[in-house]
Coordinates of C-alpha atoms and ligand atoms in Angstrom, one line a residue:
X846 CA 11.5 -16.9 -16.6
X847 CA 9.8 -14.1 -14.8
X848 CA 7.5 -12.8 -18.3
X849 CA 6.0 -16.5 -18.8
X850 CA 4.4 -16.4 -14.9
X851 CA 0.7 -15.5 -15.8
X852 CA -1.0 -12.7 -13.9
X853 CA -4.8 -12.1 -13.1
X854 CA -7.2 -11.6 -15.9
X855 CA -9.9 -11.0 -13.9
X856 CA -10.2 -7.4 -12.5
X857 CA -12.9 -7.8 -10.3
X858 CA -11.7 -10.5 -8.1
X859 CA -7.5 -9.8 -8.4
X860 CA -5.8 -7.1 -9.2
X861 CA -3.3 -7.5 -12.2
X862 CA -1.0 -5.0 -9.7
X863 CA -0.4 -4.3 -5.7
X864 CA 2.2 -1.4 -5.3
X865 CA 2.8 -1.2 -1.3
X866 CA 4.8 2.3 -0.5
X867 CA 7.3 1.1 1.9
X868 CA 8.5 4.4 3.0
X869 CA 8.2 7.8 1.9
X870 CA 11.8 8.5 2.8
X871 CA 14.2 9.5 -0.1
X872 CA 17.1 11.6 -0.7
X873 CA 15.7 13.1 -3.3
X874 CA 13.4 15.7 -4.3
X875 CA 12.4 14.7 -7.8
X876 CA 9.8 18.1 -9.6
X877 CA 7.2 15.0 -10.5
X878 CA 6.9 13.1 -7.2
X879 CA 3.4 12.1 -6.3
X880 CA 4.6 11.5 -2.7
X881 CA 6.1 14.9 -1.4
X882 CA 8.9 11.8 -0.4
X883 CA 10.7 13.2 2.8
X884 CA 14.1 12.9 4.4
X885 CA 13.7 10.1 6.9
X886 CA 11.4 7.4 7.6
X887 CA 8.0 7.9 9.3
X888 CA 7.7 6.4 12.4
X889 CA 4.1 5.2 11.5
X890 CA 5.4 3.2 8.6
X891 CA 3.9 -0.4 8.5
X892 CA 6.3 -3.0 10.6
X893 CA 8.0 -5.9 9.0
X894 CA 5.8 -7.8 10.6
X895 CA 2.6 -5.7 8.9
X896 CA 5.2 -5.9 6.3
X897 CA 4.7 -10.0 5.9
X898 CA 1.1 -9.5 7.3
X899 CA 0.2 -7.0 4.0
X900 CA 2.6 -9.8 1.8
X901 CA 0.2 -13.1 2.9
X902 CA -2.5 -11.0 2.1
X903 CA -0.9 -9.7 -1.6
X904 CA -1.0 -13.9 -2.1
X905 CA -4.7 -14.4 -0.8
X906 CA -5.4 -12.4 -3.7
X907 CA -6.4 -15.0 -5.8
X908 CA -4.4 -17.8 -8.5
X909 CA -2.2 -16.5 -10.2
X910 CA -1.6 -13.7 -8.1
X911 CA -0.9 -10.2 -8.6
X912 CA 2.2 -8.6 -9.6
X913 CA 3.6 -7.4 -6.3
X914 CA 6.3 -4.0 -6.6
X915 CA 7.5 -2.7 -3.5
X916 CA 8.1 1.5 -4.2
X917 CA 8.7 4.4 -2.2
X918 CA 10.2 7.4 -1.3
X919 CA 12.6 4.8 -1.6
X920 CA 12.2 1.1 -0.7
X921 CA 16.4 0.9 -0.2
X922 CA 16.2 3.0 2.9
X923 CA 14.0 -0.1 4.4
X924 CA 16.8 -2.3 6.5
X925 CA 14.4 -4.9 6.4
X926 CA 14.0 -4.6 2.4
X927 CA 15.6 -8.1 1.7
X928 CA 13.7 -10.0 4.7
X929 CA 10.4 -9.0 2.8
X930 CA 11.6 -9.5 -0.8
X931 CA 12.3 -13.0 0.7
X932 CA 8.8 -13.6 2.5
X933 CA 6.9 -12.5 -0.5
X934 CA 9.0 -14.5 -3.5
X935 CA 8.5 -18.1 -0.8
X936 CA 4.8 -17.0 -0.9
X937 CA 4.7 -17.4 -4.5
X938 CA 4.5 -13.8 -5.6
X939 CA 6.8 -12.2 -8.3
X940 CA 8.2 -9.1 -7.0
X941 CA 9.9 -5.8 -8.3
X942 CA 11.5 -3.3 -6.7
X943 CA 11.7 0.7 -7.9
X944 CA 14.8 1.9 -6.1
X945 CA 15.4 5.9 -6.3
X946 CA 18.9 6.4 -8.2
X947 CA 20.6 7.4 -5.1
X948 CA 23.8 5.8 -3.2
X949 CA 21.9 3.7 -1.2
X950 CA 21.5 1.3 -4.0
X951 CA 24.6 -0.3 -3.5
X952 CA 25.7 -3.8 -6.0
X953 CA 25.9 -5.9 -2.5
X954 CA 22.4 -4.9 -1.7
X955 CA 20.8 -6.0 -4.5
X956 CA 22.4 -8.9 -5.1
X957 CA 21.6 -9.6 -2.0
X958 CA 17.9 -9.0 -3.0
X959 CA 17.7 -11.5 -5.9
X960 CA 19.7 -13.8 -3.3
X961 CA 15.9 -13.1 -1.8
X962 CA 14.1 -14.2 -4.7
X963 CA 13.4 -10.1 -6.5
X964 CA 12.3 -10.6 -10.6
X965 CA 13.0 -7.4 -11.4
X966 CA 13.8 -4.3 -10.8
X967 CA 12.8 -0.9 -12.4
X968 CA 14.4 2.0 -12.8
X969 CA 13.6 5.6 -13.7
X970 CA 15.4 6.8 -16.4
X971 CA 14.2 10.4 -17.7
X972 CA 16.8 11.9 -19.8
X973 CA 19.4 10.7 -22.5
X974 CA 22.2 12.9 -21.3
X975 CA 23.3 13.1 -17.0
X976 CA 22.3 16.7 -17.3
X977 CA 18.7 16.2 -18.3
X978 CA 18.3 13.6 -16.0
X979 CA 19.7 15.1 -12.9
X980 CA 17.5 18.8 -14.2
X981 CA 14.5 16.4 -13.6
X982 CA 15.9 14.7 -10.3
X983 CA 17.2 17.8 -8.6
X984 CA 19.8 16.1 -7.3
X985 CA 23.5 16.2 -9.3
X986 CA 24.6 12.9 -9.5
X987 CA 21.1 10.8 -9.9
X988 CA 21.9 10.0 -13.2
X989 CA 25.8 8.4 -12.2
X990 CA 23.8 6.5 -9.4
X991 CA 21.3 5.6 -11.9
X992 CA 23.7 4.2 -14.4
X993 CA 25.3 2.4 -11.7
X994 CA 21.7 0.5 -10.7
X995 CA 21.2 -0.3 -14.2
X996 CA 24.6 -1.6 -14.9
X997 CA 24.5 -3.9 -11.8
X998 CA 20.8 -4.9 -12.2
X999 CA 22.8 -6.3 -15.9
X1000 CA 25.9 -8.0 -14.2
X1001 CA 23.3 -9.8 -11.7
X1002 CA 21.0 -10.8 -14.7
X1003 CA 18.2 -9.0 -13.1
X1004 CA 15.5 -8.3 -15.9
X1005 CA 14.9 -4.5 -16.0
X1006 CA 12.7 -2.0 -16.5
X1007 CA 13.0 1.4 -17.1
X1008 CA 10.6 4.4 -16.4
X1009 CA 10.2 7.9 -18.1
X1010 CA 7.9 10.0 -17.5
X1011 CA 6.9 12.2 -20.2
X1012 CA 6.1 16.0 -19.4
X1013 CA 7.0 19.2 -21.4
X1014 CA 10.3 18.9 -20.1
X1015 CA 11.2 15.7 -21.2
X1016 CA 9.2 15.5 -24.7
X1017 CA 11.8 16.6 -26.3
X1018 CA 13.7 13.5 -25.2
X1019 CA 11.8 11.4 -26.6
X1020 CA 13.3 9.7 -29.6
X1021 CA 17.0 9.5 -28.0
X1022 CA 15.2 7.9 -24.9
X1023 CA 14.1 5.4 -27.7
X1024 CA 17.6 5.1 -29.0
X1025 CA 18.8 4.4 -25.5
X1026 CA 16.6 2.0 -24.4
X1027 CA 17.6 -0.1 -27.3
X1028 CA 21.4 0.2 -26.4
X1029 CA 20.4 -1.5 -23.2
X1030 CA 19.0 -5.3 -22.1
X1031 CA 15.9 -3.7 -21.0
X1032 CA 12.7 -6.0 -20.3
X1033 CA 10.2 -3.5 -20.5
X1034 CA 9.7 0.4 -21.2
X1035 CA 7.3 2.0 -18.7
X1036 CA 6.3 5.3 -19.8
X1037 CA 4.7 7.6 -17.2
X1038 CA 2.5 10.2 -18.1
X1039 CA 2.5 13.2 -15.8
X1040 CA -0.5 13.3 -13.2
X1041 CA 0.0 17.4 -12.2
X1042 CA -0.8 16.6 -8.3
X1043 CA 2.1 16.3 -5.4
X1044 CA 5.2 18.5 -7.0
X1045 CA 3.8 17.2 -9.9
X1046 CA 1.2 20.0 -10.1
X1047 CA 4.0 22.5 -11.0
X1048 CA 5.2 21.0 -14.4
X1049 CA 3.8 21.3 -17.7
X1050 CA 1.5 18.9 -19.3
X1051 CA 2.0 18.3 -22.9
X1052 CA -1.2 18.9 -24.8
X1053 CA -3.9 16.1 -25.9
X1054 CA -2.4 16.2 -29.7
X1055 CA 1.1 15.8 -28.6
X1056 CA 0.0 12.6 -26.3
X1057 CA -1.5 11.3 -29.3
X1058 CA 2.0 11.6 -31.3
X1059 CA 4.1 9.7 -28.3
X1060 CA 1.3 7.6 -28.1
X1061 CA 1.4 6.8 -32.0
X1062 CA 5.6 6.7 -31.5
X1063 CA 5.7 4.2 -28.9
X1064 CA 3.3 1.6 -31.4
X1065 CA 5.7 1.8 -34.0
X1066 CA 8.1 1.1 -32.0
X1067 CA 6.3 -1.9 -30.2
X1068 CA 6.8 -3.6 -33.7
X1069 CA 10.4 -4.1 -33.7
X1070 CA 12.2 -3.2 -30.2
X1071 CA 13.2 -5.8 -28.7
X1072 CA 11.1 -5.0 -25.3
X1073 CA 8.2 -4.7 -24.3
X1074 CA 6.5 -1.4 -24.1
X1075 CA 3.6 0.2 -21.7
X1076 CA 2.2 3.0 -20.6
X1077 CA 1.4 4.3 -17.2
X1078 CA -1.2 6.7 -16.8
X1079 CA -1.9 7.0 -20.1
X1080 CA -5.0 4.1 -20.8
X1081 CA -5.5 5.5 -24.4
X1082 CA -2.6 3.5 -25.7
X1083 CA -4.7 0.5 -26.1
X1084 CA -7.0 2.8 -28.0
X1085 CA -4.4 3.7 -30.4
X1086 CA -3.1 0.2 -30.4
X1087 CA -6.6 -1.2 -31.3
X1088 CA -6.5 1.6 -33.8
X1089 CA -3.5 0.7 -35.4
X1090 CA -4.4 -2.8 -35.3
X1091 CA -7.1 -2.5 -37.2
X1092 CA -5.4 -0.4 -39.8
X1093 CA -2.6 -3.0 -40.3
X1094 CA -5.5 -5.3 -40.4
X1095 CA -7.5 -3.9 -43.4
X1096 CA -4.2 -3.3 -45.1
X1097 CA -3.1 -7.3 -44.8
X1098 CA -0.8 -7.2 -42.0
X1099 CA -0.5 -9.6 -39.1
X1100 CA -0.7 -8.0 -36.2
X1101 CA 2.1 -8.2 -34.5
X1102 CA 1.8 -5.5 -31.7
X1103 CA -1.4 -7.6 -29.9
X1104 CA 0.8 -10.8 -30.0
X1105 CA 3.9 -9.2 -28.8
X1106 CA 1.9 -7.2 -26.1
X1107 CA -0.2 -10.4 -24.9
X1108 CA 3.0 -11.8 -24.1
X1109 CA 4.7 -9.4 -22.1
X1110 CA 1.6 -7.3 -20.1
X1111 CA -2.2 -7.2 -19.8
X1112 CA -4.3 -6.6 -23.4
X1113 CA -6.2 -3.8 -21.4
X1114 CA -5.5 -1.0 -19.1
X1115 CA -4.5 -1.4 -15.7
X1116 CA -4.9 1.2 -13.2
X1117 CA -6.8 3.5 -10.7
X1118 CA -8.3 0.7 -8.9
X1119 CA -8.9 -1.5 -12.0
X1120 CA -6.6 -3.8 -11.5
X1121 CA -4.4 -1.8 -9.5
X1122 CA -4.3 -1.0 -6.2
X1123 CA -1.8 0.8 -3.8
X1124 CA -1.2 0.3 -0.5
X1125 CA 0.5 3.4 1.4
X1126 CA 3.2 4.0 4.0
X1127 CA 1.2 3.8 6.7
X1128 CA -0.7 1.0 5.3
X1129 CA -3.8 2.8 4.1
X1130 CA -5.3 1.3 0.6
X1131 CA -6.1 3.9 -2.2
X1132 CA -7.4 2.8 -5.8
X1133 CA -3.7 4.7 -6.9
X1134 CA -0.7 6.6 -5.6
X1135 CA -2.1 9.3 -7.6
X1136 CA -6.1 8.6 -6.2
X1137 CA -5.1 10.0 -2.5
X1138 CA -8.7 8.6 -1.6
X1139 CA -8.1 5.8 1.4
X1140 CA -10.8 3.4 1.8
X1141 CA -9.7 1.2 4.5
X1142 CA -6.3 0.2 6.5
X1143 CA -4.5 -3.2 6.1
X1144 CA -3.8 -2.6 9.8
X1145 CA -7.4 -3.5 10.4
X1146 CA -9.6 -4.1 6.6
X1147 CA -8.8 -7.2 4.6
X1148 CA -7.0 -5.9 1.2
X1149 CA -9.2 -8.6 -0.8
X1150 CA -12.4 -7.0 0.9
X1151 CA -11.3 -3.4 -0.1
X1152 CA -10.8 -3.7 -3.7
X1153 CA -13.6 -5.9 -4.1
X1154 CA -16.2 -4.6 -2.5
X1155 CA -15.2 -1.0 -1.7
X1156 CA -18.0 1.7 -3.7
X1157 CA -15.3 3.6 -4.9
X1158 CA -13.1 0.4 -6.0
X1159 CA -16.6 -0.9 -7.7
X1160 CA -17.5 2.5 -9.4
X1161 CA -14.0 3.0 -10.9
X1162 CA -13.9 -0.5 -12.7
X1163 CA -17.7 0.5 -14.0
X1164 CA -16.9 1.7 -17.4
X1165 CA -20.6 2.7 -17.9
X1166 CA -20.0 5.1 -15.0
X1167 CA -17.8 7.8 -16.4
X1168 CA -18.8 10.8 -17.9
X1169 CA -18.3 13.0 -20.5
X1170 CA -15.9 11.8 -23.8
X1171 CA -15.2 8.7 -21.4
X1172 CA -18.4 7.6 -20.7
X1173 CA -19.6 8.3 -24.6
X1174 CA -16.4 6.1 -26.0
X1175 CA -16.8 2.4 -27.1
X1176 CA -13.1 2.3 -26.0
X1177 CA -14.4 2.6 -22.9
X1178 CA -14.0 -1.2 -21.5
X1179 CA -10.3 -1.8 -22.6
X1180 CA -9.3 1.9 -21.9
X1181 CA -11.6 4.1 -19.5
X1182 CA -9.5 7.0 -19.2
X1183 CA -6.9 8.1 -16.2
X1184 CA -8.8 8.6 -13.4
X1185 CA -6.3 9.7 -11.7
X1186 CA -5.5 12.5 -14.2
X1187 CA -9.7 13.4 -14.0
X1188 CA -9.3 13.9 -10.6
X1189 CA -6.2 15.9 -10.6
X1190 CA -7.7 18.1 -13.0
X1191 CA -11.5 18.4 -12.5
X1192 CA -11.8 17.0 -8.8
X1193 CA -14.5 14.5 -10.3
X1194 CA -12.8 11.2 -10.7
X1195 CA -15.3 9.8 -13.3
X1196 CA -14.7 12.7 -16.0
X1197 CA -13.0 12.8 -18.8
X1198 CA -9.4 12.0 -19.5
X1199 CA -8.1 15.5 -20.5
X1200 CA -5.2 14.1 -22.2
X1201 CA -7.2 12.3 -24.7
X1202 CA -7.8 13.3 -28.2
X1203 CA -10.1 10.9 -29.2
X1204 CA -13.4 12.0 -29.6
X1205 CA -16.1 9.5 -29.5
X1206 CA -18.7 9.9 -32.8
X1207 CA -21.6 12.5 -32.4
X1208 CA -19.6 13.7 -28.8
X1209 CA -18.8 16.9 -29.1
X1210 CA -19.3 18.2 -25.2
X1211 CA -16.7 19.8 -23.7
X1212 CA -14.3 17.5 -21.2
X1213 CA -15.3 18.7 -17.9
X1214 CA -17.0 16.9 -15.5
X1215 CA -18.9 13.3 -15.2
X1216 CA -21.8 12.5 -16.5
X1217 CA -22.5 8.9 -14.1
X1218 CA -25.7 9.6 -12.1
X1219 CA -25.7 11.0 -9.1
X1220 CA -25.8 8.0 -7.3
X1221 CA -22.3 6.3 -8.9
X1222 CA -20.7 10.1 -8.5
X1223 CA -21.6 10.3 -4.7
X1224 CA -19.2 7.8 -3.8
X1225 CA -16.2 9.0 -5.4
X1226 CA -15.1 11.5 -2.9
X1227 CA -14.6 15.4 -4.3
X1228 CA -12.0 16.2 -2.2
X1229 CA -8.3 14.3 -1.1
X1230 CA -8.4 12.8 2.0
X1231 CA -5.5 14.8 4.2
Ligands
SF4_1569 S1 -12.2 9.1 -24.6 FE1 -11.7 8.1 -22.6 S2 -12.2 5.9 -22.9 FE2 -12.1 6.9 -24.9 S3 -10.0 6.5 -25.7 FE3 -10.0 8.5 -24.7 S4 -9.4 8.2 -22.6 FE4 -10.0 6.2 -23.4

């Protein structure tokens, strides 16, 4: 059973997380996408055989290994998609897959891809109605194709995740997302909070305080659904849930969240090059899809050398680097902030979060840039690489 493999604990050596970027090609042209995703494949892409090349190294990550999801663009639009599913699930690895809810996700094709060992497979899923959906998609019909996934992901017994991301636009979603992910067998609830960089940048963010009520939603909820819940780009959530914790604590409670969560995901946050690491199209390796900062080439740079050794990698799992609210919060280890969202909206990767509320005791500076000395800050570059 895919939840009781265990997965790196250790952030420094392994990441909890590779995502390799097969392709940037998709047929659609969603108003978040990090990737600008275009129409047809890149001729640059990385091979098959980089493919199984970037895989062996994915393993030689350490024991256990990391989580290993092959995204996109789309990853269907890779002929070879099953050949590497297959070549990283008889390396060991468990992988999942993030098709785009287009036609190309056809029932043969993935059943023909847990034939090749996949574990799951996750799906975006951003409105409760096919209008909504398709509104955030661009493209009329995502949500039918969507459905379609999801229902054949079910008839295969394929464990399945589903992905929201949460903007202005789909806030108002929120609670009848809830209700639908409880009408459906779904493993986990991945809920993206919007990073305003690709198209991205031209969507509205919610505001701190409203982050802090989905954020307080989704722990309530994490006591009774029947899946598991994270969040993605949103680190404060183990701040709440430590919150809440301790609240259900003093009041007698067991606490039921940290038990439920230690089964199902990592107790602290995973992202932006702690514990999380993303390999690109073309091979290049950024702390995130959202960090567009590459700091070497699987082509030529060993992955394990990269996120271990990197300065950037090093600085951005250095919790006593950040700056402003960040780097004044005793939430700091298990949380840290977005650093993705700090670049996207202050250039300097070590500021502040700007979606967090939380204000650490006696901090009362405004959120706008870091605070690490000079010396951490140089190494985080200002600008994205082009
Ligand atoms: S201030 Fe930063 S480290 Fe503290 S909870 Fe908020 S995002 Fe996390």
């Amino acid at each position: 059973m895919e939840l009781q493999r265990r997965f790196p604990t250790n952030f420094d050596e392994t990441p909890f997380l590779v995502i390799w970027e097969t392709t940037r090609a998709c047929a659609l042209a969603c108003v978040h996408c990090r990737a600008d995703a275009i129409p047809c494949r890149d001729p640059q892409e990385l091979t098959t055989a980089e493919g199984f090349a970037l895989i062996d190294q994915v393993r030689g990550l350490g024991t256990p290994p990391p989580l290993f999801v092959l995204t996109g663009g789309d990853p269907m639009r890779r002929p070879d998609l099953a050949a590497l599913v297959r070549h990283a699930a008889d390396a060991g690895l468990t992988v999942a897959l993030t098709p785009s809810g287009t036609a190309a996700a056809t029932h043969a094709r993935l059943a023909e891809l847990k034939d090749a060992g996949l574990s799951r497979i996750a799906v975006s899923l951003d409105g409760p109605t096919p209008e909504a959906h398709d509104a955030f998609r661009r493209v009329r019909g995502s949500h039918m194709w969507t459905m379609r996934i999801i229902e054949s992901a079910i008839a295969l017994d394929l464990p399945l995740q589903i992905n929201t991301t949460i903007s202005r636009l789909t806030l108002p979603y929120l609670h009848q997302m809830a209700d639908r992910m409880a009408g459906m067998p779904v493993t986990l609830w991945a809920v993206f909070f919007l990073i305003q960089t690709g198209r991205g940048a031209a969507l509205d963010q919610i505001s701190a305080a409203e982050c802090e009520e989905v954020l307080s939603f989704l722990y309530d909820l994490s006591l009774t659904a029947p899946f598991g819940i994270k969040t993605t780009e949103a680190p404060h959530y183990q701040r709440v849930v430590q919150q809440r914790e301790r609240q259900r604590e003093a009041a007698g409670l067991p606490s039921l969240a940290v038990e439920r969560r230690r089964q199902l995901r990592a107790t602290r946050s995973v992202g932006d090059g702690n514990g999380f690491v993303f390999v690109d199209h073309v091979g290049h390796v950024c702390p995130s899809g959202f960090l567009p900062m590459p700091r070497g080439n699987v082509r030529h740079d060993r992955l394990a050398d990269i996120y271990r050794h990197d300065d950037v990698f090093r600085t951005l799992r250095s919790p006593d680097a950040l700056g402003g609210a960040c780097g004044a919060c005793e939430f700091r280890h298990t949380c840290g902030g977005s650093r993705s969202r700090a670049f996207a909206a202050t250039g300097d990767a070590l500021a502040a979060d700007p979606l967090c509320a939380y204000r650490p005791a006696g901090y009362d500076a405004p959120v706008t840039a870091s605070a690490a000395p000079a010396t951490d800050r140089r190494v985080i570059p200002l600008q994205p690489a082009g």
